[in-house]
Each structure stands twice: as C-alpha cells, then as structure tokens.
C-alpha cells in the first residue's frame, strides 16, 4: 500500500476507470436515505462551513474541461499534496510497537517530503 502513495502509477486508463466507478457510487448513493439527509444538511448549512465544500465527483465534474485535463489535474494534485510531511498513518496491530515502528520506517518511509513552498 505504501508504494501506491510513494510511486503511484497515475495511468490515464486507470483514472478514467476510477471516474466511472466514482460516478456509479454517486448514482447508487442518490437513492440512499442517508445521502438524501446529507444533501438536506448541505443545503441548509452555513455556506462558509467546510462541510459545504464539494466532496464527491461524477462523470461530468471529473471529465476533461476546456481549461484543464483530468490527467494533468491528477498529476498536479499528486505533486502538490502527496508529501510525507502532509500525511498521517495509523498502524493498528497486536505487534509490539518496536516492530510497527520498523514496518513504518521501511514501508511508509518511501514517501518523500517535497518542497511545497512554491504553492
């Protein structure tokens, strides 16, 4: 799993498949009572509250736009936000803490800190 964070494939083919999967989840969710209640909460919430920020996509919102291409935005997002100093990890196990620390260093240590001061 750590390799997916440190060196993701970011293939355009897989991204397009994932857009379809996200869209299918959105379509299914729209008939769910919990989703409908959440929609009502969003519609009546303070528009300045973080909960009102867009959180789910579909085929329209995640498609290529005239001014931006999905693949370019995907790579840009990875470059801007996938940095070890911006991440948190939780290892949950019955293993001794020393063993978990070794596993974390060996595997999660693959994610590098990036110079994000240019953002």
Coordinates of N, CA, C and O in Angstrom, one line a residue:
X1 N 0.8 -1.2 0.0 CA 0.0 0.0 0.0 C 0.9 1.3 0.0 O 0.5 2.2 -0.6
X2 N 2.0 1.2 0.7 CA 2.8 2.4 0.8 C 3.4 2.8 -0.6 O 3.6 3.9 -0.9
X3 N 3.6 1.8 -1.5 CA 4.1 2.1 -2.8 C 3.1 2.9 -3.6 O 3.5 3.7 -4.4
X4 N 1.8 2.7 -3.3 CA 0.8 3.4 -4.1 C 0.9 4.9 -3.7 O 0.5 5.8 -4.5
X5 N 1.3 5.2 -2.5 CA 1.5 6.6 -2.1 C 2.8 7.2 -2.6 O 2.9 8.3 -3.0
X6 N 3.9 6.4 -2.5 CA 5.2 6.8 -2.9 C 5.4 6.9 -4.4 O 6.1 7.8 -4.9
X7 N 4.9 5.9 -5.1 CA 5.1 5.9 -6.6 C 3.8 5.4 -7.3 O 3.8 4.3 -7.9
X8 N 2.8 6.2 -7.2 CA 1.5 5.8 -7.9 C 1.7 5.7 -9.4 O 2.5 6.4 -10.0
X9 N 0.9 4.8 -10.0 CA 1.0 4.7 -11.5 C 0.4 5.9 -12.2 O 0.9 6.4 -13.2
X10 N -0.7 6.4 -11.7 CA -1.3 7.6 -12.3 C -1.6 7.4 -13.7 O -1.5 8.4 -14.5
X11 N -1.9 6.2 -14.1 CA -2.2 6.0 -15.6 C -3.5 6.6 -16.0 O -4.5 6.5 -15.2
X12 N -3.6 7.1 -17.2 CA -4.8 7.8 -17.7 C -5.9 6.8 -17.8 O -7.1 7.0 -17.5
X13 N -5.6 5.6 -18.3 CA -6.6 4.5 -18.4 C -7.2 4.2 -17.1 O -8.4 4.1 -17.0
X14 N -6.4 4.0 -16.1 CA -7.0 3.7 -14.7 C -7.8 4.8 -14.1 O -8.7 4.6 -13.4
X15 N -7.3 6.0 -14.4 CA -8.0 7.2 -13.9 C -9.4 7.3 -14.5 O -10.4 7.5 -13.8
X16 N -9.5 7.0 -15.8 CA -10.9 7.0 -16.4 C -11.8 5.9 -15.9 O -12.9 6.1 -15.7
X17 N -11.2 4.8 -15.6 CA -12.0 3.7 -15.0 C -12.5 4.1 -13.6 O -13.6 3.8 -13.2
X18 N -11.6 4.8 -12.8 CA -12.0 5.2 -11.5 C -13.1 6.3 -11.5 O -13.9 6.3 -10.7
X19 N -13.0 7.1 -12.5 CA -14.1 8.1 -12.7 C -15.4 7.4 -12.9 O -16.4 7.8 -12.3
X20 N -15.4 6.4 -13.7 CA -16.7 5.6 -13.9 C -17.1 4.9 -12.6 O -18.3 4.9 -12.3
X21 N -16.2 4.4 -11.8 CA -16.5 3.8 -10.5 C -17.1 4.9 -9.5 O -18.1 4.6 -8.9
X22 N -16.5 6.0 -9.5 CA -17.0 7.1 -8.6 C -18.4 7.5 -9.0 O -19.3 7.7 -8.2
X23 N -18.6 7.6 -10.3 CA -19.9 8.0 -10.8 C -20.9 7.0 -10.5 O -22.1 7.3 -10.0
X24 N -20.6 5.7 -10.6 CA -21.5 4.6 -10.2 C -21.9 4.7 -8.7 O -23.0 4.5 -8.4
X25 N -20.9 5.0 -7.9 CA -21.1 5.1 -6.5 C -22.1 6.3 -6.2 O -23.0 6.2 -5.4
X26 N -21.9 7.4 -6.9 CA -22.7 8.5 -6.7 C -24.2 8.2 -7.1 O -25.1 8.6 -6.4
X27 N -24.3 7.5 -8.2 CA -25.7 7.2 -8.7 C -26.4 6.3 -7.7 O -27.5 6.5 -7.3
X28 N -25.7 5.3 -7.1 CA -26.2 4.4 -6.1 C -26.6 5.2 -4.8 O -27.6 5.0 -4.2
X29 N -25.7 6.1 -4.4 CA -25.9 6.9 -3.2 C -27.1 7.8 -3.2 O -27.7 8.0 -2.2
X30 N -27.4 8.3 -4.4 CA -28.5 9.3 -4.5 C -29.9 8.6 -4.1 O -30.8 9.4 -3.7
X31 N -30.0 7.3 -4.1 CA -31.2 6.7 -3.7 C -31.2 6.3 -2.2 O -32.1 5.7 -1.7
X32 N -30.1 6.6 -1.5 CA -29.9 6.2 -0.2 C -30.4 7.3 0.8 O -30.1 8.5 0.6
X33 N -31.2 6.9 1.8 CA -31.7 7.9 2.7 C -30.7 8.7 3.4 O -30.9 9.9 3.6
X34 N -29.6 8.1 3.8 CA -28.5 8.9 4.4 C -27.9 9.9 3.5 O -27.6 11.0 4.0
X35 N -27.8 9.6 2.2 CA -27.3 10.6 1.3 C -28.3 11.8 1.2 O -27.9 12.9 1.1
X36 N -29.5 11.4 1.1 CA -30.6 12.5 1.0 C -30.6 13.4 2.2 O -30.7 14.6 2.1
X37 N -30.4 12.8 3.4 CA -30.3 13.6 4.6 C -29.1 14.5 4.6 O -29.1 15.7 5.0
X38 N -28.0 14.0 4.1 CA -26.8 14.7 4.0 C -27.0 15.9 3.0 O -26.5 17.0 3.3
X39 N -27.7 15.6 1.9 CA -28.0 16.7 0.9 C -28.8 17.8 1.6 O -28.5 19.0 1.3
X40 N -29.8 17.4 2.4 CA -30.6 18.4 3.1 C -29.7 19.3 4.0 O -29.8 20.5 4.1
X41 N -28.8 18.6 4.8 CA -27.9 19.3 5.7 C -27.0 20.2 4.9 O -26.8 21.4 5.4
X42 N -26.5 19.8 3.8 CA -25.7 20.7 3.0 C -26.4 21.9 2.5 O -25.9 23.1 2.5
X43 N -27.7 21.7 2.1 CA -28.5 22.8 1.5 C -28.8 23.8 2.6 O -29.1 25.0 2.3
X44 N -28.9 23.4 3.8 CA -29.3 24.3 4.9 C -28.1 24.7 5.8 O -28.3 25.5 6.7
X45 N -26.9 24.3 5.5 CA -25.7 24.6 6.3 C -25.2 26.0 6.0 O -25.5 26.5 4.9
X46 N -24.5 26.5 6.9 CA -23.8 27.8 6.6 C -22.8 27.6 5.5 O -22.0 26.7 5.5
X47 N -23.0 28.4 4.4 CA -22.1 28.2 3.2 C -20.6 28.4 3.4 O -19.8 27.9 2.6
X48 N -20.3 29.0 4.5 CA -18.9 29.2 4.8 C -18.3 28.0 5.6 O -17.0 28.0 5.8
X49 N -19.1 27.1 6.0 CA -18.6 25.9 6.8 C -17.9 24.9 5.9 O -18.4 24.7 4.7
X50 N -16.8 24.3 6.3 CA -16.1 23.3 5.4 C -16.9 22.2 4.9 O -16.6 21.6 3.9
X51 N -18.0 21.8 5.7 CA -18.8 20.7 5.2 C -19.5 20.9 3.9 O -19.8 20.0 3.2
X52 N -19.6 22.2 3.5 CA -20.3 22.5 2.3 C -19.4 22.5 1.1 O -19.8 22.6 -0.1
X53 N -18.1 22.2 1.3 CA -17.2 22.1 0.2 C -17.5 20.8 -0.6 O -17.9 19.8 -0.1
X54 N -17.3 20.9 -1.9 CA -17.5 19.8 -2.8 C -16.7 18.6 -2.4 O -15.5 18.7 -2.2
X55 N -17.3 17.4 -2.3 CA -16.5 16.3 -1.8 C -16.6 15.0 -2.7 O -15.9 14.1 -2.5
X56 N -17.6 15.0 -3.6 CA -17.8 13.8 -4.4 C -17.9 14.3 -5.9 O -18.4 15.3 -6.2
X57 N -17.4 13.4 -6.8 CA -17.5 13.7 -8.2 C -18.4 12.8 -9.0 O -18.9 11.8 -8.4
X58 N -18.5 13.1 -10.2 CA -19.3 12.2 -11.2 C -18.7 12.4 -12.6 O -17.7 13.0 -12.7
X59 N -19.3 11.8 -13.5 CA -18.7 11.8 -14.9 C -18.6 13.2 -15.4 O -17.7 13.5 -16.2
X60 N -19.5 14.1 -15.0 CA -19.4 15.5 -15.5 C -18.3 16.3 -14.8 O -17.5 16.9 -15.4
X61 N -18.3 16.2 -13.5 CA -17.4 17.0 -12.7 C -15.9 16.5 -12.9 O -15.0 17.3 -12.7
X62 N -15.8 15.2 -13.2 CA -14.4 14.7 -13.3 C -14.0 14.4 -14.7 O -13.0 13.8 -15.0
X63 N -14.7 15.0 -15.7 CA -14.3 14.9 -17.1 C -13.3 16.0 -17.5 O -13.2 17.0 -16.8
X64 N -12.7 15.8 -18.6 CA -11.8 16.8 -19.1 C -12.6 18.1 -19.4 O -13.7 18.0 -19.9
X65 N -12.0 19.2 -19.1 CA -12.6 20.5 -19.3 C -11.7 21.2 -20.3 O -10.6 20.9 -20.6
X66 N -12.3 22.3 -20.9 CA -11.6 23.0 -21.9 C -10.3 23.6 -21.3 O -9.2 23.6 -22.0
X67 N -10.3 24.1 -20.1 CA -9.2 24.7 -19.4 C -8.3 23.7 -18.6 O -7.3 24.1 -18.1
X68 N -8.8 22.5 -18.4 CA -8.0 21.5 -17.7 C -8.4 20.1 -18.0 O -9.5 19.8 -18.2
X69 N -7.3 19.3 -18.1 CA -7.5 17.9 -18.4 C -7.4 17.0 -17.1 O -6.5 17.3 -16.3
X70 N -8.2 16.0 -17.0 CA -8.2 15.2 -15.8 C -6.9 14.7 -15.5 O -6.4 14.8 -14.4
X71 N -6.2 14.1 -16.5 CA -4.8 13.5 -16.2 C -3.9 14.6 -15.7 O -3.1 14.3 -14.8
X72 N -3.9 15.7 -16.3 CA -3.0 16.8 -15.8 C -3.3 17.2 -14.4 O -2.4 17.4 -13.6
X73 N -4.6 17.3 -14.1 CA -5.0 17.7 -12.7 C -4.7 16.6 -11.7 O -4.3 16.9 -10.6
X74 N -4.8 15.4 -12.1 CA -4.4 14.2 -11.3 C -2.9 14.3 -10.9 O -2.6 14.2 -9.7
X75 N -2.1 14.5 -11.9 CA -0.6 14.5 -11.6 C -0.3 15.8 -10.8 O 0.5 15.7 -9.8
X76 N -0.9 16.9 -11.1 CA -0.7 18.1 -10.3 C -1.1 17.9 -8.8 O -0.4 18.3 -7.9
X77 N -2.3 17.3 -8.6 CA -2.8 17.0 -7.2 C -1.7 16.1 -6.5 O -1.4 16.4 -5.4
X78 N -1.3 15.1 -7.2 CA -0.3 14.2 -6.5 C 1.0 15.0 -6.2 O 1.5 14.9 -5.1
X79 N 1.5 15.8 -7.1 CA 2.7 16.6 -6.8 C 2.5 17.6 -5.7 O 3.4 17.8 -5.0
X80 N 1.3 18.1 -5.6 CA 1.1 19.2 -4.6 C 0.8 18.6 -3.2 O 1.1 19.3 -2.2
X81 N 0.1 17.5 -3.1 CA -0.4 17.0 -1.9 C 0.2 15.7 -1.3 O 0.0 15.4 -0.1
X82 N 0.8 14.9 -2.1 CA 1.4 13.7 -1.6 C 2.8 13.8 -1.2 O 3.7 13.5 -1.9
X83 N 2.9 14.3 0.0 CA 4.2 14.6 0.6 C 4.2 14.0 2.1 O 3.1 14.2 2.8
X84 N 5.2 13.4 2.5 CA 5.2 12.7 3.8 C 4.8 13.7 4.9 O 4.1 13.3 5.9
X85 N 5.3 14.9 4.8 CA 5.0 15.9 5.9 C 3.6 16.3 5.9 O 3.1 17.0 6.9
X86 N 2.8 16.0 4.9 CA 1.4 16.3 4.9 C 0.5 15.1 5.2 O -0.7 15.2 5.2
X87 N 1.1 14.0 5.5 CA 0.3 12.7 5.7 C 0.4 12.2 7.1 O 1.3 12.5 7.8
X88 N -0.6 11.5 7.5 CA -0.6 10.7 8.8 C -0.9 9.3 8.4 O -1.7 9.0 7.5
X89 N -0.3 8.4 9.2 CA -0.6 7.0 9.0 C -0.9 6.3 10.4 O -0.4 6.8 11.4
X90 N -1.8 5.4 10.4 CA -2.1 4.6 11.6 C -1.8 3.1 11.3 O -2.3 2.6 10.3
X91 N -1.0 2.6 12.1 CA -0.8 1.1 12.1 C -1.5 0.5 13.3 O -1.2 0.9 14.4
X92 N -2.4 -0.4 13.0 CA -3.2 -1.0 14.0 C -2.9 -2.5 14.0 O -3.2 -3.2 13.0
X93 N -2.3 -3.0 15.1 CA -1.9 -4.4 15.2 C -1.7 -4.8 16.6 O -1.5 -4.0 17.5
X94 N -1.6 -6.1 16.8 CA -1.2 -6.6 18.1 C 0.3 -6.8 18.2 O 0.8 -7.4 19.1
X95 N 1.1 -6.4 17.2 CA 2.5 -6.5 17.1 C 3.1 -5.5 18.1 O 2.5 -4.4 18.4
X96 N 4.3 -5.7 18.6 CA 5.0 -4.8 19.5 C 5.2 -3.5 18.8 O 5.4 -3.4 17.6
X97 N 5.2 -2.4 19.5 CA 5.4 -1.0 19.0 C 6.7 -0.9 18.2 O 6.8 -0.3 17.2
X98 N 7.7 -1.6 18.7 CA 9.1 -1.6 18.0 C 9.0 -2.2 16.6 O 9.5 -1.7 15.7
X99 N 8.2 -3.3 16.5 CA 8.0 -3.9 15.2 C 7.2 -3.0 14.3 O 7.5 -2.9 13.1
X100 N 6.2 -2.4 14.8 CA 5.4 -1.4 14.0 C 6.2 -0.2 13.5 O 6.1 0.2 12.4
X101 N 7.1 0.2 14.4 CA 8.0 1.3 14.0 C 8.9 0.9 12.9 O 9.1 1.7 12.0
X102 N 9.4 -0.3 12.9 CA 10.3 -0.8 11.9 C 9.5 -0.9 10.5 O 10.0 -0.5 9.5
X103 N 8.3 -1.4 10.6 CA 7.5 -1.5 9.4 C 7.2 -0.2 8.8 O 7.2 0.0 7.6
X104 N 6.8 0.8 9.7 CA 6.5 2.1 9.2 C 7.7 2.8 8.6 O 7.6 3.3 7.5
X105 N 8.9 2.7 9.2 CA 10.1 3.3 8.6 C 10.4 2.6 7.3 O 10.7 3.3 6.3
X106 N 10.3 1.3 7.2 CA 10.7 0.6 6.0 C 9.7 0.9 4.8 O 10.1 1.1 3.7
X107 N 8.4 0.9 5.1 CA 7.4 1.0 4.1 C 6.9 2.4 3.9 O 6.9 2.9 2.7
X108 N 6.5 3.1 4.9 CA 6.0 4.4 4.8 C 7.1 5.4 4.6 O 6.8 6.5 4.1
X109 N 8.3 5.1 4.9 CA 9.5 5.9 4.7 C 9.8 6.2 3.2 O 10.6 7.0 2.8
X110 N 9.1 5.4 2.3 CA 9.3 5.6 0.9 C 8.6 6.9 0.4 O 9.0 7.4 -0.7
X111 N 7.7 7.4 1.1 CA 7.0 8.7 0.7 C 8.0 9.8 1.1 O 8.3 10.0 2.3
X112 N 8.4 10.6 0.2 CA 9.3 11.7 0.4 C 8.6 13.0 0.8 O 7.5 13.2 0.4
X113 N 9.4 13.8 1.5 CA 8.9 15.2 1.7 C 9.3 15.9 0.5 O 10.4 15.8 -0.1
X114 N 8.3 16.7 0.0 CA 8.5 17.6 -1.2 C 8.7 19.0 -0.7 O 8.1 19.4 0.3
X115 N 9.4 19.8 -1.5 CA 9.5 21.2 -1.3 C 8.2 21.8 -1.8 O 8.0 22.0 -3.0
X116 N 7.3 22.1 -0.8 CA 6.0 22.6 -1.2 C 5.9 24.1 -1.0 O 4.8 24.7 -1.0
X117 N 7.0 24.8 -0.8 CA 7.0 26.2 -0.5 C 6.5 27.0 -1.7 O 6.2 28.2 -1.6
X118 N 6.5 26.4 -2.9 CA 6.2 27.1 -4.1 C 4.7 27.2 -4.3 O 4.2 27.8 -5.2
X119 N 3.9 26.6 -3.5 CA 2.4 26.5 -3.6 C 1.8 27.8 -3.3 O 2.1 28.5 -2.4

